Amino acid sequence: MISRHRKGMMWPRMAWTLAAAVPVAFLAVFFFWPVATMLARGFISDGGFDLSAFRDVLGSMRTWRIVWQTVWMALAGTFFSVLLGIPGAYILYRCEFPGRRILRSVATVPFVLPTVVVGVAFRALLHNNGAYGFLGLDGTTTAVVLAMVFFNFSVVVRTVGTMWASLDPRSVDAARTLGAGPARTWLTVTLPALGPAIASGASLVFLFCSTAFGIVQTLGRPGYGTLETEIWVQTTTYLDLRTAAVLSFLQLGIVTVAMVVSRRAQTGSEAALSMNEGGAHRLRRSDIPALVATLVVVLFLVAAPLVALVVRSLRKDGAWSLENYRLLATSGQGFSGGTTVLEAMNHSVRIAADATWIALAIGVPLALVLSRRVRNPALARSQRLLDSAVMLPLGVSAVTVGFGFFVTLQGPPLDLANSPWLVPLAQAVVALPLVVRSLVPVLRAIDPQLREAAATLGAGPGRIIATVDGPFMLRGLGLAVGFAFAISLGEFGATSFLASPDYLTLPVVIARLLSRAGADNYGMAMAGAVILAVVTAGVMAICEALQPRAAGRKA
């Protein structure tokens, strides 16, 4: 009997070990090795280590001004994204009203736009001749913060909203029945329940804000710029890899501190939740302030740059025209041959699809591992370490990741120079943290007693995952697929290093069009960005359409 029991325990342990080992191996080969190699090249001088670059860079006041500007802009972007995103999550995921799906789709579009196009569209609004030119914010750090909020509002809405839609409303009803007012009910019942999702969303937003390369670069690098833009300048303009390596270490330090703070915040706020009876309700009079705030944000902060982008794509020589769209079948002015915008769109979709299934194949078992509540202290520490390691690709410059791929994976022992998997693998590395962060909060909110009850009734680990975790995981899977595909579709930093000249993606082609002189090239870039936004919004809409059917199943 004892031997049979041990054999029965052996297979689940092997399965969990494999579920953790495969993602660790994936990250080791496709993230840590390339990044470490790139950093090592920056620190190796004449065949040996030379740390004098640390002394020079850390002794410069300019370095600390850049660090401070990076941190405060990221904090400001995170604060306002959370402040505006929480009422948006409530209205768009907890309330029923005509047009809710359309409003939700509009709110999620900015996050999936290429950062370069976002910057151009936002600058058009703030220019002296733009709709918001009277604010005098063009070329300022305030403009960068506004663009960060524009970009990350949907992250908070979707991350918090998914959790909010699953909460059991009877807890709130019970508190109100016992005499608690709306404010007290919110502070004592709803806010603690949403704590993990808010902390998860805020940590994601901070990482996106602190690595918002495309936005800061396009808006003119106001002030001292950020660590990412300075890394790019040192790498591409001055070819100073040693200075870039030191700055990358500073960036990693900021990201590590942010992840530790986020992890502690999530640990302190996690609780087993009852999620079986979640559902939206009709708008009530008390919902009007949140509805008005959400409409103002969506119309004047989210929709305005999108409208400016569409309008610009339809303008040619001061008149309305579809000429910019007709030119998408060409390579543009001042360039003979090369990938057209339409061809690049086809490449982007294919590559993003490959990157998405790779990220899901790695991320789903990883999310199951990270969501388990382990009692062994050593395993708990390993779980926390793995959780933090998964988030690192978000905090490391995509330029660094792409450059690392370029110097390590295009030669022995893994020669992927001519492999069609090189770019999808790089994009999967970037998308993996979002897949995990979309699934882990939902899985961690499952009451452990459900799994214990299933095990008591004789269900094995596989059946428990299928019958207990599966229905809950489906609620976050649509979000995970949408984010992975959108991130891959709009990824620029790493892809610009790795994409083959005859197989370019749409963001790379748009950036090239923007860098060329000529009104036709600029108009084509705007038209291409509109098409990219439409395709991405369509994918997110499909994910939205599938998610309620999964959520509707009662666990």
XYZ file of C-alpha atoms in Angstrom:
555
model
C 0.000 0.000 0.000
C 2.837 2.395 0.928
C 4.647 1.662 -2.332
C 1.460 2.251 -4.325
C 0.887 5.527 -2.442
C 4.427 6.685 -3.204
C 3.970 5.846 -6.873
C 0.719 7.768 -6.826
C 2.504 10.832 -5.449
C 5.486 10.517 -7.770
C 3.684 11.381 -11.019
C 2.060 14.603 -9.747
C 5.407 15.756 -8.365
C 7.091 15.020 -11.680
C 4.335 16.895 -13.509
C 4.671 19.982 -11.278
C 8.470 19.831 -11.572
C 8.177 19.704 -15.364
C 5.640 22.550 -15.343
C 8.202 24.711 -13.523
C 11.332 23.433 -15.305
C 10.200 24.082 -18.888
C 9.438 27.817 -18.327
C 12.688 28.200 -16.381
C 14.639 26.637 -19.260
C 12.794 28.856 -21.758
C 13.665 32.014 -19.813
C 17.259 30.868 -19.291
C 17.879 30.277 -23.007
C 15.816 33.077 -24.546
C 16.098 35.848 -21.958
C 18.825 35.546 -19.327
C 21.504 34.247 -21.679
C 21.029 36.932 -24.391
C 20.712 39.766 -21.879
C 23.682 38.603 -19.797
C 25.800 38.250 -22.929
C 24.896 41.744 -24.060
C 25.664 43.189 -20.624
C 28.914 41.244 -20.425
C 30.074 42.669 -23.732
C 29.591 46.117 -22.338
C 31.678 45.359 -19.259
C 34.484 43.377 -20.814
C 37.458 45.433 -21.857
C 40.601 43.932 -23.404
C 39.532 40.426 -22.445
C 38.946 41.191 -18.752
C 36.439 42.870 -16.477
C 36.800 46.604 -16.156
C 34.418 48.315 -13.722
C 35.687 51.822 -14.309
C 32.514 52.513 -16.303
C 30.520 52.224 -13.070
C 32.642 54.925 -11.483
C 32.309 57.242 -14.450
C 28.565 56.785 -15.005
C 27.468 56.717 -11.358
C 29.657 59.740 -10.604
C 27.847 61.865 -13.156
C 25.012 64.127 -11.952
C 23.360 63.740 -15.352
C 22.912 60.012 -14.669
C 21.001 60.683 -11.444
C 18.875 63.370 -13.105
C 17.903 60.806 -15.749
C 17.142 58.219 -13.057
C 14.990 60.670 -11.109
C 13.083 61.754 -14.224
C 12.492 58.106 -15.174
C 11.160 57.257 -11.705
C 8.907 60.258 -11.138
C 7.337 60.091 -14.588
C 6.689 56.344 -14.123
C 5.176 56.944 -10.675
C 2.982 59.768 -11.963
C 1.846 57.666 -14.928
C 1.044 54.759 -12.609
C -0.818 56.908 -10.073
C -3.113 58.553 -12.598
C -3.650 55.310 -14.542
C -4.845 53.579 -11.352
C -6.852 56.618 -10.206
C -8.736 56.801 -13.513
C -8.738 53.071 -14.225
C -10.576 51.850 -11.109
C -13.851 53.696 -11.841
C -13.447 52.646 -15.461
C -13.118 48.987 -14.429
C -16.284 49.279 -12.344
C -18.359 50.886 -15.084
C -17.095 48.723 -17.951
C -17.114 45.366 -16.138
C -19.673 45.666 -13.354
C -22.455 47.722 -14.899
C -24.788 46.943 -17.774
C -25.814 49.722 -20.166
C -26.224 50.170 -23.926
C -22.889 50.638 -25.673
C -20.795 49.102 -22.912
C -18.942 46.741 -25.249
C -18.133 49.522 -27.709
C -16.905 51.773 -24.896
C -14.790 48.948 -23.507
C -13.242 48.245 -26.911
C -12.391 51.932 -27.409
C -10.793 52.057 -23.948
C -8.532 49.089 -24.734
C -7.309 50.197 -28.168
C -4.497 52.591 -27.023
C -2.561 49.892 -25.227
C -2.234 47.808 -28.385
C -1.104 50.665 -30.622
C 2.591 50.844 -31.503
C 4.249 53.276 -29.139
C 5.769 55.263 -31.984
C 2.338 55.940 -33.483
C 0.907 56.767 -30.054
C 3.593 59.390 -29.573
C 2.980 60.946 -32.978
C -0.787 61.008 -32.489
C -0.469 62.561 -29.017
C 1.973 65.161 -30.209
C -0.445 66.134 -32.969
C -3.033 66.899 -30.302
C -0.675 69.010 -28.176
C 0.944 70.914 -31.029
C 0.148 74.608 -31.243
C -2.226 73.874 -34.141
C -3.684 70.800 -32.459
C -6.949 70.460 -30.588
C -5.167 70.680 -27.208
C -2.547 73.192 -28.287
C -3.976 75.829 -25.930
C -2.643 73.790 -22.985
C 0.971 74.567 -23.939
C 2.153 71.046 -23.101
C 3.943 70.210 -26.340
C 7.478 68.954 -25.673
C 7.066 68.771 -21.892
C 7.359 65.927 -19.397
C 3.663 66.450 -18.599
C 2.881 65.436 -22.173
C 4.855 62.220 -21.650
C 2.918 61.447 -18.454
C -0.395 62.066 -20.232
C 0.656 59.725 -23.035
C 1.616 57.099 -20.432
C -1.832 57.369 -18.835
C -3.431 57.183 -22.289
C -1.420 54.052 -22.979
C -1.948 52.274 -19.642
C -5.511 53.223 -18.655
C -6.753 50.036 -20.330
C -4.252 47.876 -18.408
C -5.816 48.849 -15.088
C -9.345 48.632 -16.509
C -8.866 45.122 -17.856
C -6.782 43.720 -15.005
C -9.031 45.069 -12.246
C -12.243 44.707 -14.259
C -11.730 40.989 -14.909
C -11.414 40.364 -11.179
C -14.267 42.754 -10.328
C -16.648 40.995 -12.730
C -16.026 37.718 -10.913
C -16.614 38.931 -7.353
C -19.634 37.663 -5.488
C -21.986 40.678 -5.077
C -23.590 39.102 -2.006
C -20.647 40.270 0.143
C -21.401 43.889 -0.761
C -25.134 43.348 -0.286
C -24.510 41.843 3.153
C -22.393 44.829 4.228
C -25.054 47.271 2.991
C -27.777 45.273 4.798
C -25.791 45.563 8.029
C -25.849 49.356 7.699
C -22.515 50.146 6.042
C -22.578 53.117 3.676
C -21.191 53.035 0.105
C -17.795 54.440 1.138
C -17.363 52.059 4.060
C -18.497 49.087 1.949
C -15.980 50.031 -0.710
C -13.106 50.393 1.782
C -13.847 47.297 3.875
C -15.246 44.807 1.332
C -14.557 45.694 -2.319
C -11.101 47.290 -2.091
C -9.506 44.411 -0.088
C -10.989 41.910 -2.553
C -9.547 43.829 -5.515
C -6.174 44.352 -3.827
C -4.250 41.653 -5.741
C -5.612 42.818 -9.099
C -4.875 46.495 -8.328
C -1.348 45.689 -7.165
C -0.796 43.485 -10.224
C -2.106 46.159 -12.589
C -0.115 48.941 -10.912
C 3.112 46.937 -11.114
C 2.524 46.297 -14.813
C 1.813 49.970 -15.459
C 4.938 51.073 -13.584
C 7.051 48.690 -15.646
C 5.469 49.930 -18.892
C 5.946 53.570 -17.865
C 9.569 53.090 -16.836
C 10.318 51.416 -20.195
C 8.165 53.624 -22.444
C 10.869 54.018 -25.044
C 8.721 54.758 -28.083
C 6.545 57.354 -26.352
C 9.414 59.323 -24.809
C 11.476 59.146 -27.979
C 8.655 60.331 -30.221
C 7.662 63.157 -27.910
C 11.164 64.584 -28.190
C 12.852 63.199 -25.074
C 11.853 66.250 -22.981
C 14.061 67.181 -20.061
C 16.813 64.617 -19.543
C 14.960 61.735 -21.204
C 14.729 58.344 -19.518
C 17.082 55.460 -18.885
C 15.798 53.642 -21.996
C 16.282 56.572 -24.330
C 19.740 57.157 -22.867
C 20.595 53.456 -23.385
C 19.465 53.797 -26.989
C 21.536 56.962 -27.493
C 24.637 55.421 -25.947
C 24.219 52.204 -27.992
C 23.271 53.528 -31.421
C 24.758 57.036 -31.474
C 27.960 56.725 -29.437
C 28.408 52.891 -29.666
C 29.300 53.063 -25.953
C 28.158 49.622 -24.770
C 29.863 49.979 -21.397
C 27.847 53.052 -20.448
C 24.701 51.426 -21.833
C 25.401 48.349 -19.701
C 25.695 50.418 -16.511
C 22.442 52.206 -17.329
C 20.798 48.821 -17.970
C 21.887 47.723 -14.511
C 20.297 50.841 -13.024
C 17.106 50.080 -14.913
C 17.140 46.500 -13.630
C 17.589 47.813 -10.097
C 14.514 50.042 -10.384
C 12.471 47.180 -11.836
C 13.610 44.801 -9.107
C 12.607 47.232 -6.348
C 9.223 47.742 -8.037
C 8.636 43.991 -8.243
C 9.550 43.462 -4.582
C 7.159 46.219 -3.493
C 4.438 44.836 -5.773
C 4.948 41.319 -4.484
C 4.653 42.430 -0.855
C 1.543 44.452 -1.657
C -0.093 41.453 -3.341
C 0.897 39.073 -0.548
C -0.547 41.380 2.062
C -3.842 41.795 0.229
C -4.510 38.301 -1.092
C -7.513 36.460 0.262
C -9.676 33.560 -0.776
C -12.689 34.973 -2.589
C -16.124 33.699 -3.415
C -16.438 34.204 -7.172
C -19.334 32.031 -8.200
C -22.058 34.619 -8.328
C -20.352 37.538 -10.063
C -22.374 39.512 -12.592
C -23.103 42.989 -13.908
C -26.078 45.054 -12.808
C -28.011 47.886 -14.419
C -26.746 51.408 -13.889
C -27.876 53.003 -10.642
C -28.002 56.641 -9.593
C -24.942 56.111 -7.387
C -22.987 54.945 -10.471
C -23.374 58.270 -12.310
C -20.136 59.922 -10.970
C -18.060 56.913 -12.025
C -19.844 56.821 -15.402
C -19.196 60.530 -16.034
C -15.520 60.198 -15.043
C -15.093 57.204 -17.358
C -16.800 58.953 -20.280
C -14.577 62.033 -19.832
C -11.427 59.899 -19.812
C -12.474 57.783 -22.795
C -13.620 60.751 -24.892
C -10.991 63.402 -24.117
C -7.903 61.330 -23.250
C -8.357 58.043 -25.126
C -10.522 58.782 -28.167
C -9.090 62.212 -29.066
C -5.619 60.940 -30.182
C -7.267 58.071 -32.050
C -9.547 60.483 -33.891
C -6.553 62.668 -34.713
C -4.772 59.625 -36.111
C -7.712 58.630 -38.320
C -8.268 62.208 -39.519
C -4.609 62.604 -40.417
C -4.655 59.331 -42.374
C -7.554 60.672 -44.462
C -5.967 64.055 -45.260
C -3.924 64.597 -48.417
C -2.729 68.069 -49.530
C -5.312 69.731 -47.289
C -8.250 67.726 -48.615
C -10.080 64.550 -47.661
C -8.732 61.575 -49.595
C -8.071 57.821 -49.512
C -4.758 58.306 -51.307
C -2.701 57.378 -48.213
C -4.481 54.011 -48.103
C -4.012 53.454 -51.831
C -0.267 53.968 -51.379
C -0.074 51.136 -48.826
C 0.578 48.699 -51.674
C 3.809 50.606 -52.445
C 7.083 50.993 -50.543
C 6.768 54.766 -50.222
C 8.914 57.656 -51.440
C 12.720 57.635 -51.451
C 13.052 53.870 -51.182
C 13.289 51.348 -53.994
C 12.044 47.863 -53.228
C 11.388 46.517 -49.750
C 8.298 45.421 -47.836
C 5.027 47.241 -48.415
C 2.667 48.072 -45.568
C 0.173 45.414 -46.634
C 2.887 42.760 -46.797
C 4.177 43.863 -43.392
C 0.671 43.519 -41.925
C 0.543 39.925 -43.131
C 3.980 39.252 -41.604
C 2.965 40.842 -38.299
C -0.183 38.733 -37.931
C 1.663 35.486 -38.678
C 4.510 36.288 -36.291
C 2.161 37.484 -33.543
C 0.086 34.273 -33.806
C 3.231 32.164 -33.393
C 4.429 34.303 -30.477
C 1.017 34.035 -28.792
C 0.822 30.250 -28.752
C 4.447 30.030 -27.571
C 3.691 32.448 -24.717
C 0.557 30.473 -23.784
C 2.356 27.117 -23.922
C 4.914 28.467 -21.452
C 2.664 30.800 -19.464
C -0.313 28.558 -18.603
C 1.648 25.868 -16.707
C 3.775 28.621 -15.176
C 0.660 30.413 -13.911
C -0.601 27.174 -12.350
C 2.741 26.719 -10.554
C 2.813 30.311 -9.292
C -0.813 30.231 -8.129
C -0.361 27.285 -5.766
C -0.128 28.094 -2.039
C 2.855 26.052 -0.855
C 3.664 25.479 2.812
C 7.299 24.448 2.463
C 9.408 27.604 3.140
C 12.040 26.649 0.569
C 9.415 26.054 -2.122
C 7.683 29.302 -1.170
C 10.944 31.230 -1.635
C 11.559 29.486 -4.961
C 8.035 30.357 -6.065
C 8.531 34.039 -5.189
C 11.887 34.079 -6.981
C 10.344 32.528 -10.101
C 7.456 34.980 -9.935
C 9.899 37.888 -9.911
C 12.047 36.383 -12.674
C 9.037 36.092 -14.982
C 8.446 39.838 -14.716
C 12.014 40.793 -15.658
C 11.415 40.839 -19.460
C 9.006 43.739 -18.895
C 11.638 45.733 -17.044
C 14.541 45.146 -19.399
C 14.769 47.333 -22.445
C 13.384 45.565 -25.522
C 16.368 47.036 -27.328
C 18.626 45.135 -24.914
C 16.646 41.909 -25.467
C 16.815 42.269 -29.250
C 20.498 43.100 -29.206
C 21.083 40.086 -26.931
C 19.234 37.821 -29.387
C 21.317 39.280 -32.200
C 24.681 38.459 -30.576
C 23.788 35.066 -29.073
C 21.181 33.276 -31.180
C 22.481 34.043 -34.642
C 25.480 31.750 -34.277
C 26.605 28.537 -32.537
C 25.403 26.724 -30.501
C 21.862 27.856 -31.434
C 22.043 29.277 -34.911
C 18.606 30.793 -35.503
C 19.777 33.488 -37.910
C 17.680 32.125 -40.768
C 14.979 30.555 -38.631
C 11.403 31.890 -38.882
C 11.133 31.353 -35.103
C 13.692 33.989 -34.105
C 11.280 36.959 -33.998
C 8.299 34.984 -32.539
C 10.550 33.725 -29.742
C 11.694 37.264 -28.912
C 8.112 38.538 -28.923
C 6.982 35.584 -26.777
C 9.608 36.542 -24.186
C 8.170 40.079 -24.077
C 4.548 38.822 -23.936
C 5.081 36.062 -21.348
C 4.822 38.316 -18.240
C 1.453 39.627 -19.417
C 0.110 36.110 -19.951
C 1.191 35.090 -16.456
C -0.078 38.300 -14.838
C -3.462 37.854 -16.536
C -3.926 34.337 -15.157
C -2.252 34.301 -11.731
C -4.594 36.754 -9.895
C -7.664 34.760 -10.982
C -6.108 31.410 -10.053
C -4.850 32.693 -6.712
C -8.322 33.911 -5.832
C -9.736 30.358 -5.962
C -10.666 29.141 -2.522
C -8.134 26.347 -1.659
C -10.986 24.461 -0.007
C -12.434 23.786 -3.468
C -9.281 21.902 -4.471
C -9.138 20.118 -1.093
C -12.769 19.038 -1.433
C -12.132 17.706 -4.941
C -9.079 15.773 -3.704
C -11.092 14.355 -0.793
C -13.664 13.076 -3.276
C -10.902 11.206 -5.111
C -10.020 13.600 -7.944
C -6.404 13.485 -9.072
C -4.267 16.591 -9.724
C -5.134 16.598 -13.429
C -8.849 16.354 -12.776
C -8.634 19.099 -10.133
C -6.970 21.408 -12.647
C -9.590 20.556 -15.270
C -12.653 20.869 -13.029
C -11.619 23.515 -10.452
C -8.857 25.672 -12.002
C -10.014 25.330 -15.605
C -13.340 27.194 -15.435
C -11.728 30.063 -13.480
C -8.696 30.153 -15.748
C -10.905 30.561 -18.820
C -11.991 33.917 -17.400
C -8.439 35.217 -17.676
C -7.421 33.271 -20.780
C -9.157 35.625 -23.197
C -7.337 38.533 -21.598
C -4.047 36.618 -21.792
C -4.508 35.783 -25.476
C -5.516 39.346 -26.316
C -2.584 40.904 -24.490
C -0.068 38.414 -25.913
C -1.252 38.940 -29.479
C -1.467 42.728 -29.105
C 1.979 43.039 -27.545
C 3.483 40.847 -30.241
C 1.697 42.722 -33.015
C 2.987 46.097 -31.823
C 6.422 45.051 -30.532
C 9.144 47.244 -31.989
C 12.316 47.394 -29.881
C 13.490 43.786 -30.225
C 11.918 43.174 -33.640
C 13.769 46.105 -35.193
C 17.044 44.247 -34.472
C 15.886 40.815 -35.623
C 13.365 41.157 -38.460
C 14.642 40.014 -41.820
C 14.738 42.798 -44.469
C 12.364 40.787 -46.645
C 10.041 39.888 -43.747
C 9.560 43.140 -41.820
C 6.687 43.672 -39.402
C 4.264 46.578 -39.600
C 5.623 48.583 -36.601
C 9.113 48.456 -38.120
C 7.789 49.600 -41.508
C 5.798 52.417 -39.856
C 8.892 53.619 -37.998
C 10.870 53.569 -41.245
C 8.169 55.547 -43.026
C 8.148 58.118 -40.198
C 11.912 58.503 -40.445
C 11.766 59.300 -44.155
C 11.052 62.729 -45.546
C 7.908 63.280 -47.550
C 4.233 63.830 -46.878
C 3.337 60.553 -48.597
C 5.514 58.527 -46.231
C 3.995 60.245 -43.169
C 0.465 59.718 -44.496
C 1.202 56.043 -45.217
C 2.517 55.617 -41.666
C -0.732 57.058 -40.293
C -2.843 54.846 -42.571
C -0.791 51.778 -41.644
C -1.226 52.589 -37.953
C -4.984 52.826 -38.416
C -5.054 49.391 -40.063
C -2.906 47.975 -37.261
C -5.258 49.458 -34.670
C -8.319 48.021 -36.434
C -6.812 44.526 -36.643
C -5.727 44.593 -33.001
C -9.052 45.958 -31.809
C -10.784 43.189 -33.757
C -8.729 40.539 -31.990
C -9.446 42.109 -28.606
C -13.168 42.269 -29.479
C -13.156 38.547 -30.303
C -11.474 37.803 -26.968
C -14.090 39.940 -25.252
C -16.867 38.037 -27.040
C -15.480 34.663 -25.983
C -14.737 35.590 -22.374
C -18.335 36.002 -21.099
C -19.262 32.533 -22.378
C -16.440 31.059 -20.328
C -17.245 33.260 -17.353
C -20.819 32.308 -17.542
C -20.131 28.754 -16.638
C -20.736 28.186 -12.994
C -17.835 26.604 -11.188
